[in-house]
Coordinates of C-alpha atoms and ligand atoms in Angstrom, one line a residue:
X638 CA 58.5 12.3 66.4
X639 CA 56.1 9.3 67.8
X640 CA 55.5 7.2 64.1
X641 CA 52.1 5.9 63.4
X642 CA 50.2 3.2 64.5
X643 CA 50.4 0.1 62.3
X644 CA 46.9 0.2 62.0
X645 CA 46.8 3.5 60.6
X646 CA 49.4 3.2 57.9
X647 CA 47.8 -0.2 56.5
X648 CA 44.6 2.3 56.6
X649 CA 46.6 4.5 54.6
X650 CA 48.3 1.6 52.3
X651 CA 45.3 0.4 50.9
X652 CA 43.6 3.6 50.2
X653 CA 46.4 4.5 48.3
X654 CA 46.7 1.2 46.4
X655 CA 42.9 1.5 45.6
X656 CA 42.9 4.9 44.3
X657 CA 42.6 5.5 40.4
X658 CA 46.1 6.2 39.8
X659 CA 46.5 9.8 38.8
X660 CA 46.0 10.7 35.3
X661 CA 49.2 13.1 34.4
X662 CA 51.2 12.1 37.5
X663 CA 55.0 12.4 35.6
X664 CA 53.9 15.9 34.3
X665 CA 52.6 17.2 37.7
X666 CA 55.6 15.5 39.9
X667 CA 58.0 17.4 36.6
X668 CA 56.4 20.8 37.6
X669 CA 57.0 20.3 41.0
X670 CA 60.3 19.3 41.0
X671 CA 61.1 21.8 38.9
X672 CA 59.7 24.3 40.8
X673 CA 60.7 23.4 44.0
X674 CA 64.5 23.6 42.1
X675 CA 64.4 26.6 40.9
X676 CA 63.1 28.1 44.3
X677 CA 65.7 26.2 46.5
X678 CA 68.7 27.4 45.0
X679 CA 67.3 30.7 45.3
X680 CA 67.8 33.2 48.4
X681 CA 67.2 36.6 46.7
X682 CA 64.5 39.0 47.3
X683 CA 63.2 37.2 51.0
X684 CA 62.4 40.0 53.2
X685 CA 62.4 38.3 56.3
X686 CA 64.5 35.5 55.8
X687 CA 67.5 34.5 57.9
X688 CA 70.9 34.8 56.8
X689 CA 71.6 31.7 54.3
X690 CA 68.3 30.7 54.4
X691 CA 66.6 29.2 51.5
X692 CA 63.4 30.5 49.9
X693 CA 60.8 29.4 52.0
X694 CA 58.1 27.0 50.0
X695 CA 54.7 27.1 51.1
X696 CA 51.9 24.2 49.6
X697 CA 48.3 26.3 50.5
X698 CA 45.5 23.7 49.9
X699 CA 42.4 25.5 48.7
X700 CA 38.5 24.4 47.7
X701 CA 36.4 21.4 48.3
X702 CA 37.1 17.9 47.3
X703 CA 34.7 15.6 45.7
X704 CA 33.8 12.2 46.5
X705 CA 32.4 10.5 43.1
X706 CA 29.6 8.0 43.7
X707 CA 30.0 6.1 40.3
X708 CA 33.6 5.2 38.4
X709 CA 32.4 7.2 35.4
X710 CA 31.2 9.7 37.6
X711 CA 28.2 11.8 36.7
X712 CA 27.0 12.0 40.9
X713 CA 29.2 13.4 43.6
X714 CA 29.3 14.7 47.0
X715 CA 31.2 17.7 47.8
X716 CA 32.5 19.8 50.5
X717 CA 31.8 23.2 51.4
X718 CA 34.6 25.7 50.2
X719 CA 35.0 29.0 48.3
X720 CA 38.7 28.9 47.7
X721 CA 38.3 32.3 49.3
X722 CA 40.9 31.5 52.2
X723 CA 43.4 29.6 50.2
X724 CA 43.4 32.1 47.4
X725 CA 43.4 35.1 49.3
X726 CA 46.3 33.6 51.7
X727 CA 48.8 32.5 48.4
X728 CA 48.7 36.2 47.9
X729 CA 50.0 37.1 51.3
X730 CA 52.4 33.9 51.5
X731 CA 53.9 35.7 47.9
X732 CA 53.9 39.0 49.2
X733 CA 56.1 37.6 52.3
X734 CA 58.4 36.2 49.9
X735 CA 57.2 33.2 49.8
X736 CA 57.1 30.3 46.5
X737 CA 53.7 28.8 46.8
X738 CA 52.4 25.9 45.1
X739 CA 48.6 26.6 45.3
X740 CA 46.9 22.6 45.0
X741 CA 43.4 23.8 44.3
X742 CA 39.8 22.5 43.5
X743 CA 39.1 23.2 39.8
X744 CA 36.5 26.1 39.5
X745 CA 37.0 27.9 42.9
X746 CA 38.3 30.9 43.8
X747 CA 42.3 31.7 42.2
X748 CA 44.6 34.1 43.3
X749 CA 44.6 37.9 42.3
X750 CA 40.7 37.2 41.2
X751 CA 39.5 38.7 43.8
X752 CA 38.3 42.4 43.2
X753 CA 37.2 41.0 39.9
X754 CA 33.4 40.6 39.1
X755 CA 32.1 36.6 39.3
X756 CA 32.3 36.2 35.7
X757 CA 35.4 39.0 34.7
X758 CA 35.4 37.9 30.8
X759 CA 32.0 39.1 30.3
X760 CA 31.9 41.6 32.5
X761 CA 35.3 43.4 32.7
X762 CA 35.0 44.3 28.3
X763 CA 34.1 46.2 26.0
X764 CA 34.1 46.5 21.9
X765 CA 34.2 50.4 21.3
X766 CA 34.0 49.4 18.0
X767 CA 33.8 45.9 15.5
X768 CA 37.8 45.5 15.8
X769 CA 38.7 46.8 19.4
X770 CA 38.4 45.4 22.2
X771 CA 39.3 47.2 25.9
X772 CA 38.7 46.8 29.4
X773 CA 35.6 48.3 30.9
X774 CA 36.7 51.8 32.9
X775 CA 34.8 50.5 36.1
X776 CA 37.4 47.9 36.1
X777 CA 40.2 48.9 34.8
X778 CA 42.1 48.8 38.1
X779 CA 40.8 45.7 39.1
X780 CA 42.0 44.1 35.9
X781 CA 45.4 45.8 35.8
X782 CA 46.3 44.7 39.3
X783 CA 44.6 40.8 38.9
X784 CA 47.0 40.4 35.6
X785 CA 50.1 42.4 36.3
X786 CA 50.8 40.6 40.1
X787 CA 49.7 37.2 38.9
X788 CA 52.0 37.5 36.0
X789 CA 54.9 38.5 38.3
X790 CA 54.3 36.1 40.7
X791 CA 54.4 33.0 38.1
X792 CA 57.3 34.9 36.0
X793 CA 59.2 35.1 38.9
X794 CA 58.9 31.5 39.7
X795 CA 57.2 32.1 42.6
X796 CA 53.8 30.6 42.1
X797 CA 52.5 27.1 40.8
X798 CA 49.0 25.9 40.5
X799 CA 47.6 22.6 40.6
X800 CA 44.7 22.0 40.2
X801 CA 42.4 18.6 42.1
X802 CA 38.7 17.5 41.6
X803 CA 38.1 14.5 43.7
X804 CA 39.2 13.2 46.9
X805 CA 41.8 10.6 45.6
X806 CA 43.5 13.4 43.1
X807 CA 43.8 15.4 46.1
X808 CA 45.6 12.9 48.5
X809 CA 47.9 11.4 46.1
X810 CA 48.9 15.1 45.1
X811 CA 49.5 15.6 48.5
X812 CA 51.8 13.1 49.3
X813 CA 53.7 13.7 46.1
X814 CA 53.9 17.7 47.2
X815 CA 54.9 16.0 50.5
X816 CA 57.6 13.9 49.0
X817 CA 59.3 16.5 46.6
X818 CA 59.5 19.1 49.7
X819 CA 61.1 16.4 52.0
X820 CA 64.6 17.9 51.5
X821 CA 63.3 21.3 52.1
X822 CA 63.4 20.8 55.4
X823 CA 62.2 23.4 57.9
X824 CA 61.9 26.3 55.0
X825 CA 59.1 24.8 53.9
X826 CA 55.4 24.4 54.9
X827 CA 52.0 23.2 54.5
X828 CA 48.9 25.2 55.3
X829 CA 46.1 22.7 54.8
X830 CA 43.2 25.1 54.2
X831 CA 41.2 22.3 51.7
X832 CA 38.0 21.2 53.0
X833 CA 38.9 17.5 52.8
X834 CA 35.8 14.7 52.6
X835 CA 35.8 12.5 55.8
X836 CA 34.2 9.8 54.3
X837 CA 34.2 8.5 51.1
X838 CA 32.7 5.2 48.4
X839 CA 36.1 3.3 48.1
X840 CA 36.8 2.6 44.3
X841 CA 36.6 -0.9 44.4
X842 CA 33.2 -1.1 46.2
X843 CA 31.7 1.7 43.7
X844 CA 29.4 1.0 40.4
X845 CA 30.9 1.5 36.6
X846 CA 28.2 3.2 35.4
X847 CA 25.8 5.8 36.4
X848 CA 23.3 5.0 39.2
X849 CA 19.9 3.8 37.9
X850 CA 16.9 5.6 39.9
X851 CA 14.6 2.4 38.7
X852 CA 15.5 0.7 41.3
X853 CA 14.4 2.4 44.3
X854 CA 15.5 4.9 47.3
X855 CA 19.5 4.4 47.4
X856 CA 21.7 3.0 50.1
X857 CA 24.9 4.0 50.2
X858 CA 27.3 3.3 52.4
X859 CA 30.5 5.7 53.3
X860 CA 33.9 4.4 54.4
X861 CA 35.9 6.9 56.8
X862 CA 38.8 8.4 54.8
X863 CA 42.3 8.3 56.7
X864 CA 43.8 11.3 58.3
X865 CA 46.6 11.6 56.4
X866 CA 47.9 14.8 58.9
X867 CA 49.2 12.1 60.6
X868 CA 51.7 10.4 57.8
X869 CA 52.4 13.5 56.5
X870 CA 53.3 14.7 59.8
X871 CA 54.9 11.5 60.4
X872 CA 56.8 10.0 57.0
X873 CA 56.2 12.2 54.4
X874 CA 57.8 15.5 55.4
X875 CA 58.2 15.4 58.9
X876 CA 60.9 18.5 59.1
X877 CA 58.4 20.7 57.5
X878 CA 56.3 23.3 59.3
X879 CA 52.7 22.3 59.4
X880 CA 49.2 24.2 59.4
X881 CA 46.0 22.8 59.7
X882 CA 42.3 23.9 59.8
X883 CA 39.5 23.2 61.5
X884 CA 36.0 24.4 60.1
X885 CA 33.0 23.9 62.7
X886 CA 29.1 25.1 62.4
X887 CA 28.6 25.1 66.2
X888 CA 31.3 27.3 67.7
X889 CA 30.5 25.9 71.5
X890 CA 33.0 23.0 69.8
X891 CA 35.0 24.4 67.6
X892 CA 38.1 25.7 69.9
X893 CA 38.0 21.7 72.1
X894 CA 37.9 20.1 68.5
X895 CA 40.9 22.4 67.4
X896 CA 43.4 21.7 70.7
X897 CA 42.4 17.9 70.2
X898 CA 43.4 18.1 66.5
X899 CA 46.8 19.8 67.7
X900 CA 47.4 17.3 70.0
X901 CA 46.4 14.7 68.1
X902 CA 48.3 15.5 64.4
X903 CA 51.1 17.3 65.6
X904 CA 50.7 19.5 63.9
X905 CA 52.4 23.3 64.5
X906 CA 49.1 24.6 64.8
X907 CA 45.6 24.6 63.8
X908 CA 43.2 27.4 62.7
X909 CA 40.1 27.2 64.2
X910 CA 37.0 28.9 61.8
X911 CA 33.2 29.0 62.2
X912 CA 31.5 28.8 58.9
X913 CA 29.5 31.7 59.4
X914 CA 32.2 34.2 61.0
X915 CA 35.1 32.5 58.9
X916 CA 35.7 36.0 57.2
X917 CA 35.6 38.1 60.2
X918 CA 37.8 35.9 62.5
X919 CA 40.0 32.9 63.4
X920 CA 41.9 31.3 66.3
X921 CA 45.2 30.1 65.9
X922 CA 45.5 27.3 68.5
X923 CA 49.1 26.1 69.2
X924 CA 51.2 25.4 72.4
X925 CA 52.1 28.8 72.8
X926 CA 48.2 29.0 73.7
X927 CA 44.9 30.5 71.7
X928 CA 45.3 34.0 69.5
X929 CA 42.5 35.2 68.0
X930 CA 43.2 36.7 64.6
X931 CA 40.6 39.0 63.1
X932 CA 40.3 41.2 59.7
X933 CA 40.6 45.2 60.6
X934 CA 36.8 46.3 60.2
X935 CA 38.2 49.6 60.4
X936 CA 39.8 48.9 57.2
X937 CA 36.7 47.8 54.4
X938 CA 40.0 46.0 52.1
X939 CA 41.0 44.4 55.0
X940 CA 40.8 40.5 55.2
X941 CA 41.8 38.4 58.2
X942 CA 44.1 36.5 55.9
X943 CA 46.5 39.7 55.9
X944 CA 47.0 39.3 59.6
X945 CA 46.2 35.5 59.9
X946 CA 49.3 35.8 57.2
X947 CA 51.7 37.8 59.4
X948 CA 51.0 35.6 62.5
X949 CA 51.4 32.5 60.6
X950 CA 54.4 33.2 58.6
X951 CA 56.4 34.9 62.5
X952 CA 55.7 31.6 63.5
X953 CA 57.5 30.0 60.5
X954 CA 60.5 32.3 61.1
X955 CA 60.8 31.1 65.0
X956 CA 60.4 27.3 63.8
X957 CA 63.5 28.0 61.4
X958 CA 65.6 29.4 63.5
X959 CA 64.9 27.0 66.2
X960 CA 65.4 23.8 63.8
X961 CA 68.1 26.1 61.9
X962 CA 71.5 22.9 61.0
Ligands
LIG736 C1 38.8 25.6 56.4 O1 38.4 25.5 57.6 C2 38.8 26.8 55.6 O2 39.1 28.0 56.4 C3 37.4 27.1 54.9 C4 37.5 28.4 54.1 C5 37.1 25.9 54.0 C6 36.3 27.3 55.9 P1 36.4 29.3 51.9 O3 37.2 28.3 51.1 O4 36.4 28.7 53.4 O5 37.1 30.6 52.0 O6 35.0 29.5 51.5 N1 39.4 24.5 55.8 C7 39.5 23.2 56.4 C8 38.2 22.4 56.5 C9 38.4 21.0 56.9 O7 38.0 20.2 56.2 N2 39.1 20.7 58.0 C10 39.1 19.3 58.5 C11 38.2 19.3 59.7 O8 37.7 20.3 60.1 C12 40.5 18.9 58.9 S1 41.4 18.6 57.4 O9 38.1 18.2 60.3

């Protein structure tokens, strides 16, 4: 594995070392380790795995991050994401066997939530009288199935959520998820789906207090945030199977932005979406050439994470048994 230019990693260095640190760092790199414990000295259960192999451990990125434009941040810049994908892909990475830790932007899209209406604890009740509560028939199912596999999944020890807001929470979890997985090896994996700001204020060059509109139209310059793909890749967990996205509006792009991402990150491989068609169909883009991966319209419960799933975690399997010591 080619290391990273110098350049790059001072890049890297001083974003880090100019982020706020994070606020309950010890208690999230506890959970982690904990949970990254527990699943390693487990092999039970794992349908597909190899003989002797580990639990696999997958980190699913999911939801937007947020660039704040003041330190006691009331105005922020944001990036386009539902949590849709990385929700609705933890669920599949469980129901593989997989433990997932699920890093995910507060207030989007969770796991299990979604056959449930947009705001369920309104919706889903009902009091048939002043001392009962119960769940509305309509949704009975919906709520049964949302409660009873989320339960299993984080009784079992199989799923952990953490949850991000801005774009400096997000990076410095990352590289702590990166860091606690290192011994993982190749049973473990990252499937980047976050929509991750390019550019961002850095903290030392942005105001205390809120922005005051007295003064005037606003000027604001944005620095380019690092690709950290590359460290990650690189330094931080560089035995670990890697999956990255690539979101696009103009699709005549998308698939040439994709292979130079590949190339460029090293990555294992990188899913190529359109905004617009992102629910209908992907490409995975690797060395073993371009698949196109789309939901069963055949099927109206279908979603193209339940074959964008399969494909991804066959992959894994082959990348395990080829880096198998
Ligand atoms: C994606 O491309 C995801 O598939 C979506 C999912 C964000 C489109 P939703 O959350 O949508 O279901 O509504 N994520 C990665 C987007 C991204 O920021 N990629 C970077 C890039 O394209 C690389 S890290 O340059």
């Amino acid at each position: 594995m080619s290391s990273i230019s110098g350049l790059v990693e001072d890049e890297i260095s001083s974003f880090f070392e100019s982020s706020p640190p994070l606020k309950n760092k010890e208690e999230v790199v506890a959970k982690l380790n904990q949970f990254i414990e527990l699943n390693s000295s487990r092999q039970d259960g794992f349908n597909i795995c190899l003989t002797g192999e580990k639990r696999r451990i997958v980190c699913v990125t999911s939801g937007g991050t947020t660039v704040p434009l003041e330190q006691r941040c009331v105005r922020y810049i944001d990036n386009f994401s539902s949590g849709n994908r990385g929700a609705a892909s933890t669920e599949n990475f469980v129901k593989a066997g997989y433990a997932v830790i699920f890093l995910y932007r507060r207030g989007t899209c969770q796991p299990y939530c979604r056959s449930l209406p947009d705001d369920p604890f309104l919706e889903c009740f009902e009091f048939p009288d002043a001392k009962n509560i119960r769940v509305r028939e309509s949704h009975s199912e919906a709520v049964k199935m949302a409660v009873m596999d989320q339960q299993a999944a984080v009784g079992e020890g199989r799923l952990l959520k953490l949850p991000f807001s801005t774009i400096y929470e997000y990076l410095q979890m990352l590289r702590e998820m990166a860091t606690a997985l290192k011994d993982v090896g190749p049973c473990s994996m990252f499937y980047l789906a976050a929509a991750v700001s390019d550019f961002y204020v850095p903290w030392n060059s942005m105001t205390e207090h809120k922005i005051q509109s007295g003064s005037g139209p606003l000027d604001i310059r944005l620095a380019q945030v690092p690709k950290m793909i590359s460290i990650l890749r690189s330094n931080w967990a560089p035995k670990a199977f890697c999956v990255s996205f690539k979101l696009e509006t103009d699709s005549k792009i998308l698939i040439e932005k994709a292979t130079k991402a590949l190339q460029k990150y090293k990555v294992h491989a990188v899913v190529a979406n359109e905004l617009s068609t992102r629910k209908e169909e992907v490409v995975v883009v690797s060395s073993s050439g371009n698949v196109v991966v789309r939901r069963d319209s055949d099927k109206p419960e279908s979603i193209v994470e339940d074959n964008l799933i399969r494909l991804i975690v066959d992959r894994h399997s082959t990348y395990i048994k080829e880096n198998h010591t």
